Each structure stands twice: as C-alpha cells, then as structure tokens.
PDB file of C-alpha atoms in Angstrom:
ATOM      1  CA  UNK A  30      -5.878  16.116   0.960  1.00 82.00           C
ATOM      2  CA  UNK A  31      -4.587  14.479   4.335  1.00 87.00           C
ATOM      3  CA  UNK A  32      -2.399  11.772   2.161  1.00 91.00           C
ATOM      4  CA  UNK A  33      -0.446  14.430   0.322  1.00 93.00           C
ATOM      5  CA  UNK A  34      -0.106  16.292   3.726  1.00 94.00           C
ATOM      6  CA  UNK A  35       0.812  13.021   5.577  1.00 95.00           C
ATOM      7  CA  UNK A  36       3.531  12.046   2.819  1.00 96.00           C
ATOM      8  CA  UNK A  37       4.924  16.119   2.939  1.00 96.00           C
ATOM      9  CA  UNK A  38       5.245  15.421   6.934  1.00 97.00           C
ATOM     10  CA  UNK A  39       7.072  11.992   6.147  1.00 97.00           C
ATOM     11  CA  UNK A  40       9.239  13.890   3.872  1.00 97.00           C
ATOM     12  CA  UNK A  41       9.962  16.928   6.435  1.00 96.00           C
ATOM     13  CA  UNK A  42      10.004  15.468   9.522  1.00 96.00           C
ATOM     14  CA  UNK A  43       9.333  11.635   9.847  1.00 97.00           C
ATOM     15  CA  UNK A  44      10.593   8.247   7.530  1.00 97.00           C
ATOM     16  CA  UNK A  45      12.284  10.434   4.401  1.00 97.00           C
ATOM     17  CA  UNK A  46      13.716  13.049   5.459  1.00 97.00           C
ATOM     18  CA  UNK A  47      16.380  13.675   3.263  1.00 96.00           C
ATOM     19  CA  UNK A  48      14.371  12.063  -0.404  1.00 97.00           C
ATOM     20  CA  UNK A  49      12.739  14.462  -2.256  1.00 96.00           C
ATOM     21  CA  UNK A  50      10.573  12.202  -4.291  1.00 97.00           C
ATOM     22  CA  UNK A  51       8.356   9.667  -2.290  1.00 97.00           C
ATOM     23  CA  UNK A  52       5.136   8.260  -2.341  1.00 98.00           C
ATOM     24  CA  UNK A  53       2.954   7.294   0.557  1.00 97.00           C
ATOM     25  CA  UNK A  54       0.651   4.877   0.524  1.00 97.00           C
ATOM     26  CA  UNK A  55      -1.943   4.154   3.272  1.00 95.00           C
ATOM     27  CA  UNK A  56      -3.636   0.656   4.233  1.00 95.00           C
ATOM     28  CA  UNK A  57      -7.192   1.173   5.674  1.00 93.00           C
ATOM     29  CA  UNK A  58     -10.437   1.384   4.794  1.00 93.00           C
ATOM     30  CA  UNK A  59      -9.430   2.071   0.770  1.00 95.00           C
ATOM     31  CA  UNK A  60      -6.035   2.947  -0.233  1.00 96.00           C
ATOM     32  CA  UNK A  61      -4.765   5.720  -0.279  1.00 94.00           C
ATOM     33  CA  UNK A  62      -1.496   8.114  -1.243  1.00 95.00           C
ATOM     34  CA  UNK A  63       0.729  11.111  -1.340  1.00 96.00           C
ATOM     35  CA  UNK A  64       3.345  12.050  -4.113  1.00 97.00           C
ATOM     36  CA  UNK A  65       5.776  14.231  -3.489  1.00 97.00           C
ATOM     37  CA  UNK A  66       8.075  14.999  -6.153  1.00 96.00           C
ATOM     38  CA  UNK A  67      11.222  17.263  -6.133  1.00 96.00           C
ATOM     39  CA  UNK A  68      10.152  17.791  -2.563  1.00 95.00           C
ATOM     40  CA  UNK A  69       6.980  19.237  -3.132  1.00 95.00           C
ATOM     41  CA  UNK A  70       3.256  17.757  -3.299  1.00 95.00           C
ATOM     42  CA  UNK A  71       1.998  16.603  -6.138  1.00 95.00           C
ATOM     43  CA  UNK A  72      -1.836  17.041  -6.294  1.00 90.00           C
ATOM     44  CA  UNK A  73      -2.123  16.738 -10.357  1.00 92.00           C
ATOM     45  CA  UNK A  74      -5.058  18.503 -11.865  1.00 93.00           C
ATOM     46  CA  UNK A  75      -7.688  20.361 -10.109  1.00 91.00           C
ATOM     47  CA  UNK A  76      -6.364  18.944  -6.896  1.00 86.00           C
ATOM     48  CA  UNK A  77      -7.153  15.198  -8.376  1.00 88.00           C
ATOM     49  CA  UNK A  78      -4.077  13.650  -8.707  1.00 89.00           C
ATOM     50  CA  UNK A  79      -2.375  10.460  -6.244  1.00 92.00           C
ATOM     51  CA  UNK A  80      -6.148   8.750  -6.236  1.00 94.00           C
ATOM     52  CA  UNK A  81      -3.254   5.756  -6.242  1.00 96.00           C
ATOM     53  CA  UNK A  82      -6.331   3.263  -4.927  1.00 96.00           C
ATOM     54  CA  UNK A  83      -8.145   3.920  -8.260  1.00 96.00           C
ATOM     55  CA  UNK A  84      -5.403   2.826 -10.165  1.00 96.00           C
ATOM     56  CA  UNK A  85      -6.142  -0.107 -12.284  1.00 96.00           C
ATOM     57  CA  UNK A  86      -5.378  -3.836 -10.826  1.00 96.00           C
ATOM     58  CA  UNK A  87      -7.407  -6.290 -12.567  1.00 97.00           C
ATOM     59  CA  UNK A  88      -9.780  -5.780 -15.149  1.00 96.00           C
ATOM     60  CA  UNK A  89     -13.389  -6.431 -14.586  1.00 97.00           C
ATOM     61  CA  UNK A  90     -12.341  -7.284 -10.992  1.00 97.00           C
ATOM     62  CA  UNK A  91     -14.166  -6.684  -7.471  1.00 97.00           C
ATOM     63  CA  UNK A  92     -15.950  -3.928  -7.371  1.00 97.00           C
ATOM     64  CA  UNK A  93     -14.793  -0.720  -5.898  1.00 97.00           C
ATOM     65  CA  UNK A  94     -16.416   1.713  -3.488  1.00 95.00           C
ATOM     66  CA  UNK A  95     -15.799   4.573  -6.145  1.00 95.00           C
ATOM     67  CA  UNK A  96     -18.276   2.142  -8.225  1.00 96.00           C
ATOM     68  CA  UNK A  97     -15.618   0.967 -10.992  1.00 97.00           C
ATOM     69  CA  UNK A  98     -14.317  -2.593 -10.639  1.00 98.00           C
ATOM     70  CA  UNK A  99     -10.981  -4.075 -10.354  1.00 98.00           C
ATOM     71  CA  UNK A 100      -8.987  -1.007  -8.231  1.00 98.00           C
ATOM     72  CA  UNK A 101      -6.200  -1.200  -6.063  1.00 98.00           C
ATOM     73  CA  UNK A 102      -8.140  -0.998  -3.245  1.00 97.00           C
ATOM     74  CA  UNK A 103     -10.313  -3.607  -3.547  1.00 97.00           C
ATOM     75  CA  UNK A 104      -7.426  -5.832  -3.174  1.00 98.00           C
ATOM     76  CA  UNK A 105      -5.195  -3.948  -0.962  1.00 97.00           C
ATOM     77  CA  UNK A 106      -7.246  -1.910   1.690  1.00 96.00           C
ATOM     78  CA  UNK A 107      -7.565  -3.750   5.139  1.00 95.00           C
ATOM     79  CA  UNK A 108     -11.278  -3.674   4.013  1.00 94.00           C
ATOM     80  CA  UNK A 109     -10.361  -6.423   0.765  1.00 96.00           C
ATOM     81  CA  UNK A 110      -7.897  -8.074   3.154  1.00 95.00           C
ATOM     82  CA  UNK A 111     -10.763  -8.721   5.323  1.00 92.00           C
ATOM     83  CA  UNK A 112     -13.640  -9.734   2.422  1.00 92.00           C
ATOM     84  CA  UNK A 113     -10.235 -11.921   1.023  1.00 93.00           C
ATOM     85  CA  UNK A 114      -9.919 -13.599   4.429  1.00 91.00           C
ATOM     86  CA  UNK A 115     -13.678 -14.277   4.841  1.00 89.00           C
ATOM     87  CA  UNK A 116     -14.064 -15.730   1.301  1.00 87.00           C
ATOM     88  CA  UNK A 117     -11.148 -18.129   1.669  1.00 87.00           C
ATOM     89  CA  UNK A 118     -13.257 -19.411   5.220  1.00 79.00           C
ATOM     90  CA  UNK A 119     -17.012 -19.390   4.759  1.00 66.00           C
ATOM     91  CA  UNK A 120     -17.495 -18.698   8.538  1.00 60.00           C
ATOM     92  CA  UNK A 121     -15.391 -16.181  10.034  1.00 62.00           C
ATOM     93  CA  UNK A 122     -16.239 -13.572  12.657  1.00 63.00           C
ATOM     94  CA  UNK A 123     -14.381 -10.379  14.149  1.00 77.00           C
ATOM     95  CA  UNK A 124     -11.918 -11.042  11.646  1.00 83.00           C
ATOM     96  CA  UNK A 125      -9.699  -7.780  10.469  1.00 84.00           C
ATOM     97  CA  UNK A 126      -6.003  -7.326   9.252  1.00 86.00           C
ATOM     98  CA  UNK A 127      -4.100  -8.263  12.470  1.00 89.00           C
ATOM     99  CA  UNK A 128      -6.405 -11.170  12.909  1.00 90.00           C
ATOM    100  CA  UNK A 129      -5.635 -12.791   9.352  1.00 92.00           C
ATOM    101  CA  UNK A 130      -1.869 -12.148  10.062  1.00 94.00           C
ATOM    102  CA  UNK A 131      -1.613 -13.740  13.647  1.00 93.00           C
ATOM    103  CA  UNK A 132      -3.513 -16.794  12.174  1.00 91.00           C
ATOM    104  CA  UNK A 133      -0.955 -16.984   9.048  1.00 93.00           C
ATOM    105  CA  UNK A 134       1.542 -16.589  11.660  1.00 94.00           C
ATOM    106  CA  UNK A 135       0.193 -19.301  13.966  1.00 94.00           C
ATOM    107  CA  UNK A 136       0.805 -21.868  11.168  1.00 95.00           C
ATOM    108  CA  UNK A 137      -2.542 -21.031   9.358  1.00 92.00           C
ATOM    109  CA  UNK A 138      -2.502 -22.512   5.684  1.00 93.00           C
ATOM    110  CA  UNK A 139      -5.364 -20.569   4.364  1.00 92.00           C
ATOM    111  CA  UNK A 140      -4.500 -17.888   6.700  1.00 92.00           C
ATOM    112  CA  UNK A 141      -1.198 -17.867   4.721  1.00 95.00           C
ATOM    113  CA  UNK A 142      -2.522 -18.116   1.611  1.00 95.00           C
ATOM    114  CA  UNK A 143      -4.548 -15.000   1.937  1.00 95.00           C
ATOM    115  CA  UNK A 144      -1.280 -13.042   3.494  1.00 96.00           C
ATOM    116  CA  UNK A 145       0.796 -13.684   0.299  1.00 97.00           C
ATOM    117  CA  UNK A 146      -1.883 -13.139  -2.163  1.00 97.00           C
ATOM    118  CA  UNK A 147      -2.685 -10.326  -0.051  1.00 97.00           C
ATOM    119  CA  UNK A 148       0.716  -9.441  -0.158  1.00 98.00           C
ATOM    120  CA  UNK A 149       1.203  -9.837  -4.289  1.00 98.00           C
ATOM    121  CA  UNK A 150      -1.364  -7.705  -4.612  1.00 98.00           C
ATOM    122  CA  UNK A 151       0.218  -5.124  -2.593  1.00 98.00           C
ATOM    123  CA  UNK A 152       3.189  -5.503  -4.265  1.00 98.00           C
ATOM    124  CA  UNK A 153       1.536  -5.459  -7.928  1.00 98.00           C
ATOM    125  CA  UNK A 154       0.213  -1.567  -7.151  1.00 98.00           C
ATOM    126  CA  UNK A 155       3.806  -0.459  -5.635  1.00 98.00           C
ATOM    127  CA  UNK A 156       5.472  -1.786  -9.068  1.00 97.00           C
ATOM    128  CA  UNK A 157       2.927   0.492 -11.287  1.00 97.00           C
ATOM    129  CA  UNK A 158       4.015   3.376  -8.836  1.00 97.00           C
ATOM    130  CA  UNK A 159       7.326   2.264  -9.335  1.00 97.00           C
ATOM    131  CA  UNK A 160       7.361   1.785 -12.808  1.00 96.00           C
ATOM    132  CA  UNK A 161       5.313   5.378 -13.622  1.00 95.00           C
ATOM    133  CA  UNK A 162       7.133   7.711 -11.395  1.00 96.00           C
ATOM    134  CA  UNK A 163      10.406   5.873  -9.826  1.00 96.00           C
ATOM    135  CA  UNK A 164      10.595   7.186  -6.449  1.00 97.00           C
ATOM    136  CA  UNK A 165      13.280   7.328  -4.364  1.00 97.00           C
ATOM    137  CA  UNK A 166      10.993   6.358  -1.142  1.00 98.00           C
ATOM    138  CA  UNK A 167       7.772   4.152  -0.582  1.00 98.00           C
ATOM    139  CA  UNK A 168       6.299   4.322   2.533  1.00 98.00           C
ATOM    140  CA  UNK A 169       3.582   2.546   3.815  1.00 98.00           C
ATOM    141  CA  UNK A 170       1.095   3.807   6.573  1.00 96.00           C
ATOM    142  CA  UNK A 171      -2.113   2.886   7.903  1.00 93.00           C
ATOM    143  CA  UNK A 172      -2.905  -0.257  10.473  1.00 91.00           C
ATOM    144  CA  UNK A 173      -2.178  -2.990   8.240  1.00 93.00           C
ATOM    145  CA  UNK A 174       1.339  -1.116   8.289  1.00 94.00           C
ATOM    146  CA  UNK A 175       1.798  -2.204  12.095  1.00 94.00           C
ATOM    147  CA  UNK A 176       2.694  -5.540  10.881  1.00 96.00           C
ATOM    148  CA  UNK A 177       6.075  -4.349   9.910  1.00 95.00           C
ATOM    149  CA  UNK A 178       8.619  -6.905   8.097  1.00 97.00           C
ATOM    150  CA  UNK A 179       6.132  -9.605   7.773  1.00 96.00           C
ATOM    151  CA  UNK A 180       4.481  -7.476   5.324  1.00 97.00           C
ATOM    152  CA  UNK A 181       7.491  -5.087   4.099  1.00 98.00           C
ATOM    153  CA  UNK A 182       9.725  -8.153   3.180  1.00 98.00           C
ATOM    154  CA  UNK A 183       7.466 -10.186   0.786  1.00 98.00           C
ATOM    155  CA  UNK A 184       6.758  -6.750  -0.866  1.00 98.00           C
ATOM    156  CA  UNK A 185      10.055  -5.670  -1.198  1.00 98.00           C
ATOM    157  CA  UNK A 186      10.718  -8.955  -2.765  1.00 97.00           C
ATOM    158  CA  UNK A 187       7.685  -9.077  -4.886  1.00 98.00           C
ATOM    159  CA  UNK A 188       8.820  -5.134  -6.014  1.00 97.00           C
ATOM    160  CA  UNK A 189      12.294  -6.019  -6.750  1.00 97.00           C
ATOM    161  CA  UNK A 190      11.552  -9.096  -9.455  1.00 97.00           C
ATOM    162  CA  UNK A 191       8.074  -7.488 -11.302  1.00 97.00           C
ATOM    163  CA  UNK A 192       9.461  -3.620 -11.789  1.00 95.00           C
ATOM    164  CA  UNK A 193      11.244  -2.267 -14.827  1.00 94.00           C
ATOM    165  CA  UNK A 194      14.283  -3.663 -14.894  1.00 93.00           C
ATOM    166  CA  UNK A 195      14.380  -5.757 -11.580  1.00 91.00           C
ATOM    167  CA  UNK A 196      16.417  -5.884  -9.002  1.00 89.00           C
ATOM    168  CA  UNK A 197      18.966  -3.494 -11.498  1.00 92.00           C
ATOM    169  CA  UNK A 198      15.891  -1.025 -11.922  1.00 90.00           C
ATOM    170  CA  UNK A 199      14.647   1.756 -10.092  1.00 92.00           C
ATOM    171  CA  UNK A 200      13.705   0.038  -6.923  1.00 96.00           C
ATOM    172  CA  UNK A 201      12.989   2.308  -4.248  1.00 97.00           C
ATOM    173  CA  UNK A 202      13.208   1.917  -0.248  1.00 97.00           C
ATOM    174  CA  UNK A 203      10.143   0.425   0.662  1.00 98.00           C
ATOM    175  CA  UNK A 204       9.763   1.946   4.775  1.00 98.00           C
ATOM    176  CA  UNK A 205       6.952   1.909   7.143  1.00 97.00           C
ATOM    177  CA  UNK A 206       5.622   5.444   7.781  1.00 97.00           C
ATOM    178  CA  UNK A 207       6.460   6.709  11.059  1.00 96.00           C
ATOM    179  CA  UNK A 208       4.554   9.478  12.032  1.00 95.00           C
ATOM    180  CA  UNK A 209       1.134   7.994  12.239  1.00 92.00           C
ATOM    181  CA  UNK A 210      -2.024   9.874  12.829  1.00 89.00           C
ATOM    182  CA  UNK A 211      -0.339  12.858  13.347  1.00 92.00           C
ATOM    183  CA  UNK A 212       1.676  13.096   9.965  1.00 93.00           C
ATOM    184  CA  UNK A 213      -2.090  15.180   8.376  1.00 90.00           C
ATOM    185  CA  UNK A 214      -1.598  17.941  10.775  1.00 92.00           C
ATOM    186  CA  UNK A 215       2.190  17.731  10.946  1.00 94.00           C
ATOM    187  CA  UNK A 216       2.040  17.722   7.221  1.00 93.00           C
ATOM    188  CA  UNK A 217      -0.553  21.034   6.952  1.00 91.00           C
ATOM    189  CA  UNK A 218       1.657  22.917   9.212  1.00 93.00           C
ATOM    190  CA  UNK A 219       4.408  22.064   6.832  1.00 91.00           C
ATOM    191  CA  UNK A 220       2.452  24.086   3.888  1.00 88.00           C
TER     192      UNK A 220
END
C-alpha cells in the first residue's frame, strides 16, 4: 500500500536512512502507516498488516470510518482534529488542522486545549507502536506534519513518560517525514 511504500522511501532515501526498523505514520484524512522492520516492509498477513489507525484508543469511543468505534484515527487524523476543534466551539467555519494550531498559537485557550489533547492522543498511539514493536525511527507525515516542533515536542514528551520503561525505555526518534507526496512513488521504485 502507498504507506508501506512511503515509509520504504523514508528508509532509502529521505528522514531514516541509515535505521532499519521505522514506522511511518501519516496525519490526514484517517491515519495511516508503514513498518519496516530489518529494513524491509512489513505488510503482515495477506497484505493486512500496519492498519496502525485501527488500532485500539478508547473503548466504545467515536466512531470510526471503518465502522468500529474508538480507533486511532478518530482521534488523531486531521479529520478528528477538526470534529475535536468544532465540538470544543459550537460555531466554527473553514476550520482544519493549521487553523486550530495558529489559533492555539495566537493565545487561543480552547484552541490550546484541543492542540494538547490533540496532541496526547497522538502521543497515546505512538507509545502502543512503541511499546509493540520498539522502533528505532517514528516519522510522521501528512499536513498536520507541517506544523513541525509545535507538534513533535509535546509528543516526544508525551512518548518518553507513558512507554515501557520511560525515558530509560525504548524511545525512538520521533522525525517529521521528509519526502512528502513523492515518498509512494519513490518508495515503489524502491521495490
């Protein structure tokens, strides 16, 4: 699938070269990722494997475009970033990721509020990757990406104190992606 070949072109040519187990994760519409491990793609059974969006996040939570409720990506896609944003103000309009950050970053409090909760629940999916398969590399893709250290840095943080073993465990470089829309095709060539 495009993740696995985007996180194979971040691992050949773009943000880990050099690591030979990383996960991507994009931030978009849903969430979704790439595993490589012991530099090659991990696609799991039947080609089904590093769905990381459907992972589990709260039980009996929002509901999920893949019709179960409570995924990772309906807290974490730009889409639940959004809906988050729009609950916490009953009447917003033309309202998407960067939006929600330039408001928190304006001074914002409910702005904020969403960001770090936003941000937690970012963080809470990264430390079941971390904790299941200890990579050496995250990366992180996708447009809510774009925002760079004011998202990477509360993650990190959040990461470091909730995975086995804290900041002594496993924690893994936690990067932006860097080569964009192109990392699919760069990645396919790459097979």
């Amino acid at each position: 699938n495009d993740a696995n070949c985007a996180a194979l072109a971040e691992q050949v040519a773009g943000a880990a070269v050099g690591h030979d187990n990383v996960v991507l994760v994009t931030l978009g519409t849903g969430v979704g990722g790439g595993i490589i491990i012991g530099g090659r793609i991990y696609d799991g059974m039947r080609g089904a494997g590093a769905e990381l969006g459907h992972t589990l996040l709260v039980m009996d939570g929002e509901p999920c475009t893949c019709g179960r409720r409570g995924c990772w990506e309906a807290y974490s896609s730009a889409t639940a970033l959004i809906r988050q944003a729009c609950q916490a103000v009953a009447r917003l309009a033309d309202v998407n990721g960067k939006t929600v950050f330039d408001a928190a970053d304006r001074g914002d409090e409910t702005a904020r509020a969403v960001v770090d909760r936003y941000c937690d629940y970012l963080g809470a999916g990264l430390v079941n990757i971390v904790n299941a398969l200890a990579p050496e590399v995250i990366l992180i893709g996708g447009g809510i990406s774009r925002q760079g250290e004011r998202l990477l840095a509360p993650v990190r943080r959040y990461v470091e104190r909730n995975c086995f073993g804290g900041k002594d465990g496993a924690v893994p470089v936690i990067a932006p992606a860097k080569l964009g829309n192109e990392a699919g095709i760069i990645g396919a060539a790459a097979l």
